[in-house]
Short mmCIF file of C-alpha atoms and ligand atoms in Angstrom, two decimals:
data_model
loop_
_atom_site.label_atom_id
_atom_site.label_comp_id
_atom_site.label_asym_id
_atom_site.label_seq_id
_atom_site.Cartn_x
_atom_site.Cartn_y
_atom_site.Cartn_z
CA MET L 22 93.41 88.92 15.78
CA LYS L 23 91.59 85.61 15.40
CA ASP L 24 93.24 84.18 18.50
CA ILE L 25 92.14 87.11 20.55
CA LEU L 26 88.58 86.87 19.30
CA GLU L 27 88.61 83.17 20.11
CA GLN L 28 89.89 83.87 23.59
CA LEU L 29 87.17 86.41 24.22
CA LYS L 30 84.52 84.09 22.89
CA ASN L 31 85.74 81.10 24.87
CA LYS L 32 85.53 83.12 28.03
CA GLY L 33 82.01 84.21 27.22
CA TYR L 34 82.73 87.80 26.22
CA LYS L 35 81.00 89.35 23.25
CA LEU L 36 82.87 91.57 20.89
CA THR L 37 81.07 94.79 21.73
CA GLN L 38 81.74 97.91 19.73
CA PRO L 39 84.11 99.47 22.29
CA ARG L 40 86.02 96.18 22.59
CA GLU L 41 86.29 95.88 18.84
CA LYS L 42 87.48 99.47 18.43
CA VAL L 43 90.08 99.28 21.18
CA LEU L 44 91.32 95.97 19.84
CA GLY L 45 91.58 97.46 16.35
CA ILE L 46 93.72 100.31 17.62
CA LEU L 47 96.02 97.97 19.53
CA LEU L 48 96.36 95.72 16.51
CA HIS L 49 97.23 98.46 14.10
CA ASN L 50 99.65 100.43 16.22
CA HIS L 51 102.29 98.40 17.80
CA THR L 52 103.48 101.08 20.10
CA ALA L 53 102.72 101.34 23.76
CA LEU L 54 99.59 103.44 24.01
CA SER L 55 98.04 105.17 26.99
CA VAL L 56 94.30 105.33 27.60
CA GLN L 57 94.43 108.90 26.29
CA ASP L 58 96.19 107.86 23.10
CA ILE L 59 93.63 105.17 22.46
CA HIS L 60 90.71 107.41 23.29
CA LYS L 61 92.00 110.09 20.93
CA LYS L 62 91.84 107.64 18.05
CA ILE L 63 88.28 106.56 18.75
CA ASP L 64 86.03 109.47 19.53
CA SER L 65 82.95 107.33 19.29
CA VAL L 66 83.85 105.49 22.50
CA ASP L 67 83.92 107.40 25.78
CA LYS L 68 86.98 107.27 27.97
CA ALA L 69 85.33 105.28 30.76
CA SER L 70 84.53 102.55 28.26
CA VAL L 71 88.09 102.54 26.99
CA TYR L 72 89.25 102.05 30.58
CA ARG L 73 86.81 99.22 31.13
CA VAL L 74 87.86 97.46 27.95
CA LEU L 75 91.53 97.77 28.84
CA ASN L 76 90.93 96.47 32.34
CA LEU L 77 89.16 93.48 30.89
CA PHE L 78 91.98 92.83 28.42
CA GLU L 79 94.41 93.11 31.31
CA GLU L 80 92.45 90.55 33.33
CA LEU L 81 92.41 88.20 30.37
CA GLY L 82 96.12 88.65 29.85
CA LEU L 83 95.68 89.99 26.34
CA VAL L 84 97.71 93.10 26.86
CA ASN L 85 101.18 93.91 27.95
CA ILE L 86 101.34 96.81 30.38
CA GLU L 87 104.14 99.14 31.20
CA ASN L 88 104.34 102.21 33.35
CA PHE L 89 105.84 105.30 31.85
CA ASN L 90 105.65 108.75 33.47
CA ASN L 91 103.02 107.43 35.86
CA GLU L 92 100.84 106.41 32.96
CA LYS L 93 99.93 102.88 32.07
CA LEU L 94 100.83 101.98 28.52
CA TYR L 95 99.17 99.10 26.74
CA CYS L 96 100.00 96.93 23.79
CA LEU L 97 98.91 93.47 22.71
CA THR L 98 100.86 90.59 24.15
CA ARG L 99 102.95 88.66 21.68
CA ASP L 100 106.45 87.50 22.38
CA PRO L 101 107.72 88.77 25.69
CA HIS L 102 109.10 92.19 25.02
CA HIS L 103 109.61 95.67 26.35
CA HIS L 104 109.47 99.07 24.77
CA ILE L 105 112.02 101.74 24.32
CA ILE L 106 110.32 105.12 24.24
CA CYS L 107 111.61 108.46 23.01
CA LYS L 108 111.36 110.97 25.85
CA LYS L 109 110.82 113.80 23.41
CA CYS L 110 108.24 112.58 20.92
CA GLY L 111 106.93 109.34 22.37
CA TYR L 112 108.11 107.20 19.44
CA SER L 113 108.55 103.64 20.58
CA GLU L 114 110.09 100.40 19.42
CA GLU L 115 109.93 96.87 20.70
CA VAL L 116 112.87 95.29 22.49
CA PRO L 117 112.84 91.51 22.96
CA CYS L 118 112.83 90.40 26.58
CA THR L 119 115.73 88.18 27.49
CA TYR L 120 115.01 87.84 31.17
CA GLU L 121 114.33 84.30 32.37
CA HIS L 122 112.09 84.04 35.35
CA HIS L 123 113.49 82.15 38.31
CA ASP L 124 111.40 79.94 40.48
CA PHE L 125 109.96 82.16 43.11
CA ASN L 126 109.00 79.99 46.03
CA ASN L 127 106.81 82.50 47.72
CA PHE L 128 105.18 84.08 44.67
CA ASP L 129 102.82 83.08 41.96
CA ASN L 130 101.88 84.79 38.67
CA VAL L 131 105.14 86.66 38.59
CA GLN L 132 105.34 89.44 36.03
CA HIS L 133 107.89 92.10 35.43
CA GLN L 134 107.99 95.44 33.72
CA MET L 135 110.77 97.43 32.22
CA THR L 136 110.52 100.55 30.14
CA LEU L 137 113.58 101.89 28.42
CA THR L 138 113.75 105.53 27.50
CA GLY L 139 116.01 107.53 25.25
CA VAL L 140 116.01 110.15 22.53
CA CYS L 141 115.28 108.87 19.02
CA ASN L 142 117.39 109.69 15.98
CA ASN L 143 114.68 111.96 14.62
CA CYS L 144 114.68 114.10 17.73
CA ASN L 145 118.45 114.08 17.87
CA LYS L 146 118.87 115.74 14.48
ZN1 ZN Z 212 104.48 95.93 22.88
ZN1 ZN Z 213 111.79 111.26 19.27
ZN1 ZN Z 214 111.60 91.36 30.36
#
């Protein structure tokens, strides 16, 4: 949390209420969350603001983004990882990333995404 606040501050961004709320949600739920999921947890912030905050965090490289069912899912960046998501209930767990980036001669800022899906034990009962 402190690192992230430092990063924001160093880049000249204030911790506004929407930023603080969104950050709080991301910190306390390490699952991949969609804008809807995040918005649902903070009624006091309108959806457009949630979008703006997430776009900013994306620009600053604070969040990890994955696409699932045409929705962008966000979580805070820590060690490189991916998520495995239950197709039935949306439960998710972190999977460490073991992919080593090659040198891409013709590309810069290379990122990759991978979302694993399955059915969790709870849903399989
Ligand atoms: Zn994650
Ligand atoms: Zn499930
Ligand atoms: Zn990976």
